Coordinates of C-alpha atoms in Angstrom, one line a residue:
X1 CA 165.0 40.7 141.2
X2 CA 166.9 38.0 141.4
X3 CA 165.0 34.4 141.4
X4 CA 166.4 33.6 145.1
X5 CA 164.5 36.8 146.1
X6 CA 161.4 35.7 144.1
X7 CA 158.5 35.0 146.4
X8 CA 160.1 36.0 150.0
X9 CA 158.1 37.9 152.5
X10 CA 160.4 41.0 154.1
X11 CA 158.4 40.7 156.9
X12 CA 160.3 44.0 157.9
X13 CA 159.1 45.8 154.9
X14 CA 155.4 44.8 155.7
X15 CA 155.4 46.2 158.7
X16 CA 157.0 49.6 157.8
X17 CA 154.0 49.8 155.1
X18 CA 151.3 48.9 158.2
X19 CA 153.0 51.9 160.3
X20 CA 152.8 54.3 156.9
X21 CA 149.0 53.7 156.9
X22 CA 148.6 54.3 160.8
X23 CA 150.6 57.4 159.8
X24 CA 149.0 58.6 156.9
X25 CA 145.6 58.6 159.0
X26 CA 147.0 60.3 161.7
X27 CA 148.6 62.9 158.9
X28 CA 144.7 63.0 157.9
X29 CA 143.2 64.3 161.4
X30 CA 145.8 67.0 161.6
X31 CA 145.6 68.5 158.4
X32 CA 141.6 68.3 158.5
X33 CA 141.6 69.9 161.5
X34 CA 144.2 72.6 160.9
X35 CA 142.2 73.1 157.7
X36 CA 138.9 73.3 160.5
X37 CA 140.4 76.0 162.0
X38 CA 141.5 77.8 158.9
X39 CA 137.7 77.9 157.3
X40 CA 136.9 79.1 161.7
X41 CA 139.1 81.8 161.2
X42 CA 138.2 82.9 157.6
X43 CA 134.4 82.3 158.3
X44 CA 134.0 85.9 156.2
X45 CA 135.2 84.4 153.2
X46 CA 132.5 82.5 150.8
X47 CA 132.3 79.0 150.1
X48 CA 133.2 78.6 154.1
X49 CA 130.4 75.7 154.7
X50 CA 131.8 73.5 151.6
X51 CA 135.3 73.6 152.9
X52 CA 134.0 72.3 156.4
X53 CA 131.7 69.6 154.5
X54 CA 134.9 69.0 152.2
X55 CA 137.2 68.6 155.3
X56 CA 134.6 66.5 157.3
X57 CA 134.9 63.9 154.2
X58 CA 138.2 63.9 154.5
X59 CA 138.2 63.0 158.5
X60 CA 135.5 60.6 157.2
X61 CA 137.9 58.6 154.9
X62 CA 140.4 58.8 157.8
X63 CA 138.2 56.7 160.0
X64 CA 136.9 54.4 157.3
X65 CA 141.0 53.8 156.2
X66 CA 142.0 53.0 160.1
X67 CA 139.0 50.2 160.3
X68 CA 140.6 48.3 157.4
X69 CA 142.7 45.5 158.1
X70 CA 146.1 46.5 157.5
X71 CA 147.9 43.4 157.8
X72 CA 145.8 42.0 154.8
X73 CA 146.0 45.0 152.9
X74 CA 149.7 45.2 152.7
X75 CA 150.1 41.0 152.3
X76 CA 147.8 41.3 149.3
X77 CA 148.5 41.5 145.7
X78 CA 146.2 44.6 146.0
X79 CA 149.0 46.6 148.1
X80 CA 150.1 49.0 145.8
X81 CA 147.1 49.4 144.1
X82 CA 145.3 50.5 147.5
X83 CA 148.1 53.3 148.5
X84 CA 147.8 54.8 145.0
X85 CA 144.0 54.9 145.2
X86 CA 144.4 56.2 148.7
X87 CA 146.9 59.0 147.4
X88 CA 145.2 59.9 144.0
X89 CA 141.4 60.7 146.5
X90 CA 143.9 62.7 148.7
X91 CA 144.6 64.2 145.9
X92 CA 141.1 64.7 144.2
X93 CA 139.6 65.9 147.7
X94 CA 142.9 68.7 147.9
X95 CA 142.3 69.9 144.3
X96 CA 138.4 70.5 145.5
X97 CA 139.2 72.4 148.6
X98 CA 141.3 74.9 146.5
X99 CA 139.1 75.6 143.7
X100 CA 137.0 76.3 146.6
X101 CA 138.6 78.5 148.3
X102 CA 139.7 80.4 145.2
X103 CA 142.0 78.7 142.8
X104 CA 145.6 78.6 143.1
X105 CA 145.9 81.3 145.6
X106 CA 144.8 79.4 148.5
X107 CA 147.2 78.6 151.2
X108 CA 145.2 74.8 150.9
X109 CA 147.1 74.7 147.5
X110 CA 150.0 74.1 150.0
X111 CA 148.5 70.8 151.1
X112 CA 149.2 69.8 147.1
X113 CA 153.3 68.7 148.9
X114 CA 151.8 66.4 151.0
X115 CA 150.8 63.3 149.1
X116 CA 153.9 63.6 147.4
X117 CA 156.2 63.3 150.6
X118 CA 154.2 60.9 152.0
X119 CA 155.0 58.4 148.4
X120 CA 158.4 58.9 149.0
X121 CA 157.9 57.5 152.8
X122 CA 157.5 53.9 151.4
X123 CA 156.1 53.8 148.1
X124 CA 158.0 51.6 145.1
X125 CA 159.8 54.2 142.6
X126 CA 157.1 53.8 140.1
X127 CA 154.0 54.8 142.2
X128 CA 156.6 57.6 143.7
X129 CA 156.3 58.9 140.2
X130 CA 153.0 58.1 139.6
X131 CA 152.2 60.6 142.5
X132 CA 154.4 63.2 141.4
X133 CA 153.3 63.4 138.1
X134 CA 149.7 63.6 138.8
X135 CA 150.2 66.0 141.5
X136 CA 152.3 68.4 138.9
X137 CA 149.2 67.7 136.3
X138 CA 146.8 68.7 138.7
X139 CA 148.3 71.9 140.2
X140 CA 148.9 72.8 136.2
X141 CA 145.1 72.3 135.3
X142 CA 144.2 74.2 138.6
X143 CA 146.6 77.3 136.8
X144 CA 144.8 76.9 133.6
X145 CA 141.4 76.2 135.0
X146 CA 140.9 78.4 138.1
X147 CA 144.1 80.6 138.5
X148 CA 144.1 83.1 141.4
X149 CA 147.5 83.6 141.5
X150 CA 149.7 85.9 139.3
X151 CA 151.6 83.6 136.3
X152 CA 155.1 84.6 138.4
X153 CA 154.0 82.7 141.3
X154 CA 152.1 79.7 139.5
X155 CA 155.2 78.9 138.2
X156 CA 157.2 79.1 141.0
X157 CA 155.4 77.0 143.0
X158 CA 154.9 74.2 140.2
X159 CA 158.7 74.1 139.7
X160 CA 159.1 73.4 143.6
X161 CA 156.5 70.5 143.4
X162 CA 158.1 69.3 140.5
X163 CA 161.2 69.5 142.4
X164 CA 159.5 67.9 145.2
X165 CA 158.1 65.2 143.0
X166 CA 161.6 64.6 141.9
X167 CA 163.9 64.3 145.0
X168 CA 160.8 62.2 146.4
X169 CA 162.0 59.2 143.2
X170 CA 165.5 59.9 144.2
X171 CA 164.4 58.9 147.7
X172 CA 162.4 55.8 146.4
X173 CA 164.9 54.5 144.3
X174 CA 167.6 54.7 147.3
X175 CA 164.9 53.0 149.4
X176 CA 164.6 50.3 146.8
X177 CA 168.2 49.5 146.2
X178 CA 169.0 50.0 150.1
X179 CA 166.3 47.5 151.1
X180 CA 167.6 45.0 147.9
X181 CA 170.6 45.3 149.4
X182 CA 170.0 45.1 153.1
X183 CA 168.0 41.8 152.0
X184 CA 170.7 40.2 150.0
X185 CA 172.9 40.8 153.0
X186 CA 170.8 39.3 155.8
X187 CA 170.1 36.4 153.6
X188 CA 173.4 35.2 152.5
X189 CA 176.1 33.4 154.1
X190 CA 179.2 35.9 154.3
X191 CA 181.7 33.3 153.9
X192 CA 180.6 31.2 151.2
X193 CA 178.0 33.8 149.5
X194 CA 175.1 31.4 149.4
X195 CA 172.1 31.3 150.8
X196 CA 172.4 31.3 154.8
X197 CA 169.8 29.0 156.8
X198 CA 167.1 32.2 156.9
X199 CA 167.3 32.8 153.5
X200 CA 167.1 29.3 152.1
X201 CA 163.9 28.8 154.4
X202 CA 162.2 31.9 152.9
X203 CA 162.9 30.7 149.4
X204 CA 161.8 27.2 150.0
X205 CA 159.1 27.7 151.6
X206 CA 158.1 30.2 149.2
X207 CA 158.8 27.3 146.1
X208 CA 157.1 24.5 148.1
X209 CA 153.8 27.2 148.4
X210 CA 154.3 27.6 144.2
X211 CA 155.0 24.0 143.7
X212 CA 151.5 23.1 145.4
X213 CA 149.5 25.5 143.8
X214 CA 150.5 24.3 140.4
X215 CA 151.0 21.1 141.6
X216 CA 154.5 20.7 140.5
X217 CA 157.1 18.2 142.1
X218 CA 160.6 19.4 143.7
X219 CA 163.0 18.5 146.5
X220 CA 164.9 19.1 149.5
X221 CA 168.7 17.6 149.7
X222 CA 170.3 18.1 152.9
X223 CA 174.0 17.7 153.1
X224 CA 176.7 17.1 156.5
X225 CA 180.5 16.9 155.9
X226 CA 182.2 14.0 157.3
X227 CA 185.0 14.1 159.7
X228 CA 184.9 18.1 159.3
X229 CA 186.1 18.8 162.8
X230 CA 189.5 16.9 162.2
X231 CA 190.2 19.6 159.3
X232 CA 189.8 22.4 162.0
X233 CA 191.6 21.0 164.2
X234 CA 194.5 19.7 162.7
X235 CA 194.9 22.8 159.5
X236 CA 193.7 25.6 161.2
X237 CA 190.1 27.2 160.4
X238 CA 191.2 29.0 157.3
X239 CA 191.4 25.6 155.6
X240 CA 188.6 25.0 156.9
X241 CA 186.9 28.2 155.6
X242 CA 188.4 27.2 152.1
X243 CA 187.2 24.1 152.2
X244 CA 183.8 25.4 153.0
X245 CA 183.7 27.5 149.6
X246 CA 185.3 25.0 147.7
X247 CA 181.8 22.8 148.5
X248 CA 179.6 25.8 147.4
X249 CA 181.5 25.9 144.4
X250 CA 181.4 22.2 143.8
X251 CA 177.8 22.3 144.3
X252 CA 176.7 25.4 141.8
X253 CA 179.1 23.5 138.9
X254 CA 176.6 20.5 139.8
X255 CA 173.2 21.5 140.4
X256 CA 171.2 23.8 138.2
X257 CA 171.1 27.9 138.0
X258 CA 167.2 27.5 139.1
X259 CA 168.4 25.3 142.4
X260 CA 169.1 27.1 145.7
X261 CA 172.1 26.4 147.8
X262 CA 172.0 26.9 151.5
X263 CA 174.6 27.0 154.4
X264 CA 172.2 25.7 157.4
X265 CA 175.4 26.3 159.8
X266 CA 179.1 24.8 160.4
X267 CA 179.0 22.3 157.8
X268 CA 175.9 21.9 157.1
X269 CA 174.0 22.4 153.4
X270 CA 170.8 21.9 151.5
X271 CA 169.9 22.1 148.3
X272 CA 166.4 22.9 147.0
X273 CA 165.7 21.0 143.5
X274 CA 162.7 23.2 142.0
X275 CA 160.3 21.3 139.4
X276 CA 162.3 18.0 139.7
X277 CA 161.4 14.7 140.0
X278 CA 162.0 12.1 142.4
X279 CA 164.1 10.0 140.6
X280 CA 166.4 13.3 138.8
X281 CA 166.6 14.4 142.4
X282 CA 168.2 11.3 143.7
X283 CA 170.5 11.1 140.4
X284 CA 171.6 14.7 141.4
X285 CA 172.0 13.8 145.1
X286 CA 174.3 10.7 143.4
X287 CA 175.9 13.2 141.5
X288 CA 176.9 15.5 144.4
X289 CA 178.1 12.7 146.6
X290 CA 180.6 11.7 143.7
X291 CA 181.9 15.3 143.0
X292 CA 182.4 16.1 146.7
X293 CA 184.1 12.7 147.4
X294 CA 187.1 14.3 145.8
X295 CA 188.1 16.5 148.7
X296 CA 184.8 16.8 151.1
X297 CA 183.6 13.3 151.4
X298 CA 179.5 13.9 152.9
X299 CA 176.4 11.8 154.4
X300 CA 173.7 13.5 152.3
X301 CA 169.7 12.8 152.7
X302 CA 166.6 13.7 150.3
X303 CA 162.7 14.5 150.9
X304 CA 160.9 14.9 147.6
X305 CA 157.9 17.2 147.4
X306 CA 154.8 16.3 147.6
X307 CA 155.8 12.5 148.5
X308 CA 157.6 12.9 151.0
X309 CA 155.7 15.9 153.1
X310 CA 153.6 19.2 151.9
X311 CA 155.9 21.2 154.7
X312 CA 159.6 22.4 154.6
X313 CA 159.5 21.1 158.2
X314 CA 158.2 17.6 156.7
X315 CA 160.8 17.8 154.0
X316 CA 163.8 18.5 156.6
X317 CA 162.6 16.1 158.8
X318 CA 162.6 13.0 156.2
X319 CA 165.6 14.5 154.6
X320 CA 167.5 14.4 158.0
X321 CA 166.4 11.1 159.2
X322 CA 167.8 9.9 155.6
X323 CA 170.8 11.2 155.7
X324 CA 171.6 9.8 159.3
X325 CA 170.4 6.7 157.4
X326 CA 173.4 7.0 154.4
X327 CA 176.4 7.2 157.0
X328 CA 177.5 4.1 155.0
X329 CA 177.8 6.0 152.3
X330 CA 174.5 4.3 150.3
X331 CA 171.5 7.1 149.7
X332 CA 167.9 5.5 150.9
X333 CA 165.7 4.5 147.9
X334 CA 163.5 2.1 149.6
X335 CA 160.8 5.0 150.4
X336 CA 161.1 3.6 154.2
X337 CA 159.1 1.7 156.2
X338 CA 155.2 1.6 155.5
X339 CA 154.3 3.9 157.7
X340 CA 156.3 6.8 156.0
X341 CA 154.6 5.6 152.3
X342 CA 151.4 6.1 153.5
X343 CA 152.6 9.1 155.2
X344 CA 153.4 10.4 151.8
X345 CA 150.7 8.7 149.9
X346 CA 148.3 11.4 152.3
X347 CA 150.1 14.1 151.4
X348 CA 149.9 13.5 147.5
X349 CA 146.2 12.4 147.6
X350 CA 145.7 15.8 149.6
X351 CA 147.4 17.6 146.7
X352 CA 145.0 15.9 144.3
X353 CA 141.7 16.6 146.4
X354 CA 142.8 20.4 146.7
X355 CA 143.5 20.1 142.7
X356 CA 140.2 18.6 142.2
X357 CA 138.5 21.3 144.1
X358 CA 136.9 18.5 146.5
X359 CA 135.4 19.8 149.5
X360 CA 136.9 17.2 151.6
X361 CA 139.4 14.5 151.7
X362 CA 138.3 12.8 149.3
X363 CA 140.9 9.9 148.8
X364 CA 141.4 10.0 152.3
X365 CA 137.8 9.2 153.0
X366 CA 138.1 6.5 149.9
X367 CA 140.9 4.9 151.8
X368 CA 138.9 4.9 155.0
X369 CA 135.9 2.7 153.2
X370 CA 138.2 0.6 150.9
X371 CA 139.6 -1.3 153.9
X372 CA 136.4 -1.6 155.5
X373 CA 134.9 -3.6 152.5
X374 CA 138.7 -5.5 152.5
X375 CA 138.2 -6.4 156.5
X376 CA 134.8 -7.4 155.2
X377 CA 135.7 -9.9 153.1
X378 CA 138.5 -11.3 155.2
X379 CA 141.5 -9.3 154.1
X380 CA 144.4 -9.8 156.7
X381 CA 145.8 -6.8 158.0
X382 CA 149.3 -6.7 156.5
X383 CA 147.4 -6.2 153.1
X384 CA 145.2 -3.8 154.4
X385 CA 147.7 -0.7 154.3
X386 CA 148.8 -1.5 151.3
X387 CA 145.2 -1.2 149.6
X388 CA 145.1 2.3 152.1
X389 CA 148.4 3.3 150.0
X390 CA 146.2 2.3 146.9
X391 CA 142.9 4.0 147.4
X392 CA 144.6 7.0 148.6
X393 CA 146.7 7.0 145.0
X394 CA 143.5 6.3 143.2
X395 CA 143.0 9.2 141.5
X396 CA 146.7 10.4 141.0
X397 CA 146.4 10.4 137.0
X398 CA 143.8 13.1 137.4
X399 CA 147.2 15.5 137.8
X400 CA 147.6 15.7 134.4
X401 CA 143.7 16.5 133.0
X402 CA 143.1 20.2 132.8
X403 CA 141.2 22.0 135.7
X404 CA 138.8 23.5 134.2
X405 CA 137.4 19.7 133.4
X406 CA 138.2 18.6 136.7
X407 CA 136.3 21.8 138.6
X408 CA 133.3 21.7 135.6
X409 CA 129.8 22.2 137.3
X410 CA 128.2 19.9 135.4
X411 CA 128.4 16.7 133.2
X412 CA 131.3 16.8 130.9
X413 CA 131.1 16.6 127.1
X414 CA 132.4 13.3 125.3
X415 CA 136.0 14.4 124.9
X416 CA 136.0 15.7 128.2
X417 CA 135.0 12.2 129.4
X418 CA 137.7 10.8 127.4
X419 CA 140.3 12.9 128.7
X420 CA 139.2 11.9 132.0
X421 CA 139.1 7.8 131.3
X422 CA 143.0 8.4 130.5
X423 CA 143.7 9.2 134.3
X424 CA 143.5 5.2 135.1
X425 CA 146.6 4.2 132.9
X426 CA 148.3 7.5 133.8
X427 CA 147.9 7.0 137.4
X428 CA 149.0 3.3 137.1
X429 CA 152.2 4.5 135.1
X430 CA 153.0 7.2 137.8
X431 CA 152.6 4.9 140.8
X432 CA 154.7 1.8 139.0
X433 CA 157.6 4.2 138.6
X434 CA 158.1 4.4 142.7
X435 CA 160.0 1.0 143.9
X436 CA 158.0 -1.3 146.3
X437 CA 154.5 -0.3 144.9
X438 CA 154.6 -2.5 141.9
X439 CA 152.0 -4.5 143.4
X440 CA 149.4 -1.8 143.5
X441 CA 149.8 -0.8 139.8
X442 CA 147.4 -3.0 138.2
X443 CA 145.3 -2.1 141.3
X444 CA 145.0 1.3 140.3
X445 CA 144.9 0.9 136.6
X446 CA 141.4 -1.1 136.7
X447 CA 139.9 1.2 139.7
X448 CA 137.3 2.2 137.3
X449 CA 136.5 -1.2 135.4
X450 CA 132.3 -2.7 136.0
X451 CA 131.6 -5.6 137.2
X452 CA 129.7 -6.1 134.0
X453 CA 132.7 -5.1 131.2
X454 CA 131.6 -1.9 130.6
X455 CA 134.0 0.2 132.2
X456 CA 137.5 1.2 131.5
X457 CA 140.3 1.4 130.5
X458 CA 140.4 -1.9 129.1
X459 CA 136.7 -3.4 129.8
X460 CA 137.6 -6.1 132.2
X461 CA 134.6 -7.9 133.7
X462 CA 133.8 -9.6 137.1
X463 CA 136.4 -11.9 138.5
X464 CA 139.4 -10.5 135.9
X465 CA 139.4 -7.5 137.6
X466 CA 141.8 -7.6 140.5
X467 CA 139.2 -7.6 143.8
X468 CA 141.4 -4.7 145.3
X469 CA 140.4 -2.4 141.8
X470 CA 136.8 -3.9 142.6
X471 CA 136.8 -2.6 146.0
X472 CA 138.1 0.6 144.9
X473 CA 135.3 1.1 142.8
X474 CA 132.7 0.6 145.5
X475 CA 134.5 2.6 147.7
X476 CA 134.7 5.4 145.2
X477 CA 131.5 5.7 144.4
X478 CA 130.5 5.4 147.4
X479 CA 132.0 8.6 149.2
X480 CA 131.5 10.2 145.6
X481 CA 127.6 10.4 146.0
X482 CA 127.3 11.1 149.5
X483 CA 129.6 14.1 149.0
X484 CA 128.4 17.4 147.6
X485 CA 129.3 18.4 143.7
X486 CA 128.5 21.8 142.2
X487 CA 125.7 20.2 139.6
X488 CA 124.1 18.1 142.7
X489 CA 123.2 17.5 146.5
X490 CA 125.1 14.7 148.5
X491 CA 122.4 11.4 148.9
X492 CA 122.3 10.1 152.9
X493 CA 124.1 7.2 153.7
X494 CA 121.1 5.2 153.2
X495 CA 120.0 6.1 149.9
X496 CA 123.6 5.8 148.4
X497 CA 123.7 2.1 149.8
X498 CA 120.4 1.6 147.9
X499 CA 122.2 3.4 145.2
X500 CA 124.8 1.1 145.2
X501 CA 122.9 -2.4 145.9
X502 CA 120.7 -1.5 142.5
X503 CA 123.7 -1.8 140.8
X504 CA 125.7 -4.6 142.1
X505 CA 125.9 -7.3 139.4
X506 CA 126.5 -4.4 136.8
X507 CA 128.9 -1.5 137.6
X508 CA 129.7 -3.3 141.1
X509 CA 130.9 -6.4 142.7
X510 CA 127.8 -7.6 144.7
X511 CA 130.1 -9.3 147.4
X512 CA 131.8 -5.6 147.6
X513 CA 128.6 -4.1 148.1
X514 CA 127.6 -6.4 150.8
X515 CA 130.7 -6.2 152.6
X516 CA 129.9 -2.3 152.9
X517 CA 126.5 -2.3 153.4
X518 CA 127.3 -4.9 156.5
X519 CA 129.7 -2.7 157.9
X520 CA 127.5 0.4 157.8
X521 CA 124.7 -1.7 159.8
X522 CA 126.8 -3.0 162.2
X523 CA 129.3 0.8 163.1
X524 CA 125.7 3.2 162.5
X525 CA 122.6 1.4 162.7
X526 CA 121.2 1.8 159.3
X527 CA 119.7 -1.2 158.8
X528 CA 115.9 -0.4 159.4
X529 CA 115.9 3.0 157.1
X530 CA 118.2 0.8 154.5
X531 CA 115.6 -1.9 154.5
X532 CA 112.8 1.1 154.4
X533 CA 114.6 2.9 150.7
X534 CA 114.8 -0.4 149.3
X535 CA 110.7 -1.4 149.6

């Protein structure tokens, strides 16, 4: 498979395999009850009562299959494994019901065709085979085993299932490549052979949903032809048409083989940067803009992921209103108006909290109680979304210390700690790299320093640590022990505020701590049971 197939639903596909399992209980019920009526009409016979009690299992499976939910099933990574389970019982239940009714010389042997033809319906070529082989197997061991039948016909009928069996892979595989094909068709743009706008939205979305869970970085380019309607109009549309490919070409000599190139409509592109960073992604955007300047001159706008949205929609959206923004021919590297940074800030620190494995917005919540304590202590409002932007970052250093540290239930080992006290001066690093947020770099670096000197990364104490990393701290803390943890309960409000008042002077700043407990009196009325923990 090719990686521009890689990770894309066939929505179309999925429900064909919902239908085959609607089908394949349906195919249960009639051959259960035309084998009913065979054991009614050969009542005479012996083992008559086990072939009704074998047949009643199988209605029974029937009925317990159409309850499941077949829209999971076939989403899951368990889809294939479920259908061959399904077909090797079938199977196992068929190969009872003839030894039952006498070995190989049961008409029931006949039912042996079945499983096989139903593979071929919509099974991949391997589990086609998979079926087919086992089927053969069985029928051979039920020769060896049980007989009935003279050699003559044994062999007979095991060449027609293997024959079966065989034609059922050829049917598979032309399934396979007819679907591979059918796919690359209705994703690509006939004209220029990229991607069209349906099959760069399946593969982006399906990158952006990979890049989050590993949390990786990317982007979205989108790219608009200037002055393309002149071309039409004035050369004819086959120049235009040329001129269309020669920008898909331009763009695959520029971009890497791992990037996806998309034709949104008319002349309209994107380009999806997978695993790049911010700052690559607008040197390749420069990049672009130079090479198509030779013959396709272009307004071009980027959204990186996870800065600048968690969404495709987010992505297309900042992407768009950038590229509106560059019509004078100059790409957008302010990061936009505050509004938009802390737009993105939320969407990284929700990245982090899901990475972390917190059971709620975390930074988000440490934002909310930083610029309470900042109003507090008489912070004016223009600094307050800035130290929002900061709290939310807090923690962004903790993207590069292992998960299983992160997620540990319970206290972590000495070089475990130390890995984690590196996050301060990798988060800094991270966050001074993005123009405009220089100012909240030191901020973020001394987040975790004590009041007292005995925190880190570099052991400031009291007033030498900037107030905004002081607040930080308190703020931290704060929504940290009145959240759950695997190794521990969450502490009320009120004990957590006695919590944090027994320390002020040491790990905290005492006016911080103030500032919070005040506002918590004034917005919930704790005073009496905060005055009550503290005698």
């Amino acid at each position: 498979m090719r990686r521009e197939d890689r990770g894309i639903v066939d929505l179309s596909a999925l429900r064909m395999r919902e239908a085959t399992i609607a089908a394949g209980v349906w195919l249960t019920y009639v051959l259960c009850g035309a084998g009913g009526l065979y054991v009614a009409l050969t009542w005479s016979r012996s083992n008559r009562l086990t072939l009704a009690a074998l047949f009643a299992v199988g209605v029974a499976g029937g009925i317990a299959i159409s309850l499941l939910p077949r829209e999971q099933i076939v989403r899951s990574r368990f889809r294939e494994p479920f259908f061959l389970a399904w077909s090797f019982l079938d199977l196992a239940l068929i190969g009872m019901l003839t030894v039952a009714d006498g070995g190989t010389a049961s008409p029931l042997a006949l039912m042996l065709f079945v499983p096989v033809v139903f593979a071929a319906m919509s099974y991949p070529l391997g589990a086609v085979a998979a079926v087919g082989a086992l089927t053969v197997a069985m029928y051979l061991d039920l020769a060896l085993t049980s007989g009935g039948a003279s050699w003559s016909y044994q062999a007979l009928f095991a060449v027609v299932l293997l024959c079966t069996g065989a034609m059922s892979a050829f049917q598979a595989r032309s399934h396979d490549r007819q679907r591979a094909a059918l796919s690359r068709i209705s994703r690509a743009d006939p004209l220029t052979g990229c991607l069209n706008r349906r099959g760069f939205e399946e593969r982006a979305v399906a990158e952006i949903g990979a890049a989050a869970r590993r949390c990786g970085q990317g982007a979205v380019l989108l790219l608009d032809i200037d002055h393309f309607k002149p071309i039409n109009d004035r050369y004819g549309h086959a120049a235009g048409d040329e001129l269309l490919c020669w920008v898909v070409q331009t763009l695959r000599r520029v971009v890497r083989p791992a990037d996806s190139i998309g034709r949104l409509g008319g002349d309209e592109f994107a380009v999806l940067f997978a695993e790049m960073a911010p700052a690559d992604a607008l040197e390749c955007a420069e990049r672009i803009k130079l090479a198509l300047s030779e013959r396709a001159p272009a307004s071009i706008g980027v959204a990186t992921f996870p800065l600048d949205g968690a969404t495709l929609e987010d992505l297309t959206r900042q992407a768009d209103e950038r590229l509106y923004s560059s019509r004078d021919g100059r790409l957008d590297r302010d990061g936009g108006l505050p509004s938009e940074r802390l737009s993105w800030a939320a969407t990284l620190a929700d990245v982090i909290d899901l990475r972390m494995d917190a059971e709620h917005e975390h930074s988000r919540a440490v934002g909310d109680w930083a610029v309470a304590i900042a109003a507090g202590l008489g912070w004016e409002p223009a600094g307050l979304g800035t130290l929002r932007i900061a709290a939310m970052l807090h923690d962004v250093g903790m993207i590069g210390v292992p998960e299983q540290i992160l997620r540990k239930p319970g206290p972590l080992a000495a070089d475990e700690l130390a890995t984690v006290r590196e996050h301060s001066d990798a988060g800094a690093e991270m966050v001074a790299q993005i123009e405009g947020l220089e100012a909240i770099v030191p901020w973020i670096r001394h987040s975790h320093e004590r009041f007292d000197g005995g925190g880190y990364p570099h052991g400031l104490r009291g007033e030498a640590i900037p107030q905004a990393a002081r607040i930080l701290l308190v703020a931290d803390a704060f929504d940290a022990i009145t959240s759950g943890r695997p190794y521990r309960a969450p502490l009320a409000r009120a004990e957590a505020c006695h919590e944090l008042s027994s320390n002020a002077g040491t790990q905290f700043d005492p006016a911080c701590v103030r500032a919070l407990v005040s506002h918590l009196e004034m917005s919930s009325g704790l005073h009496a049971s905060i005055v009550s923990s503290r005698a």
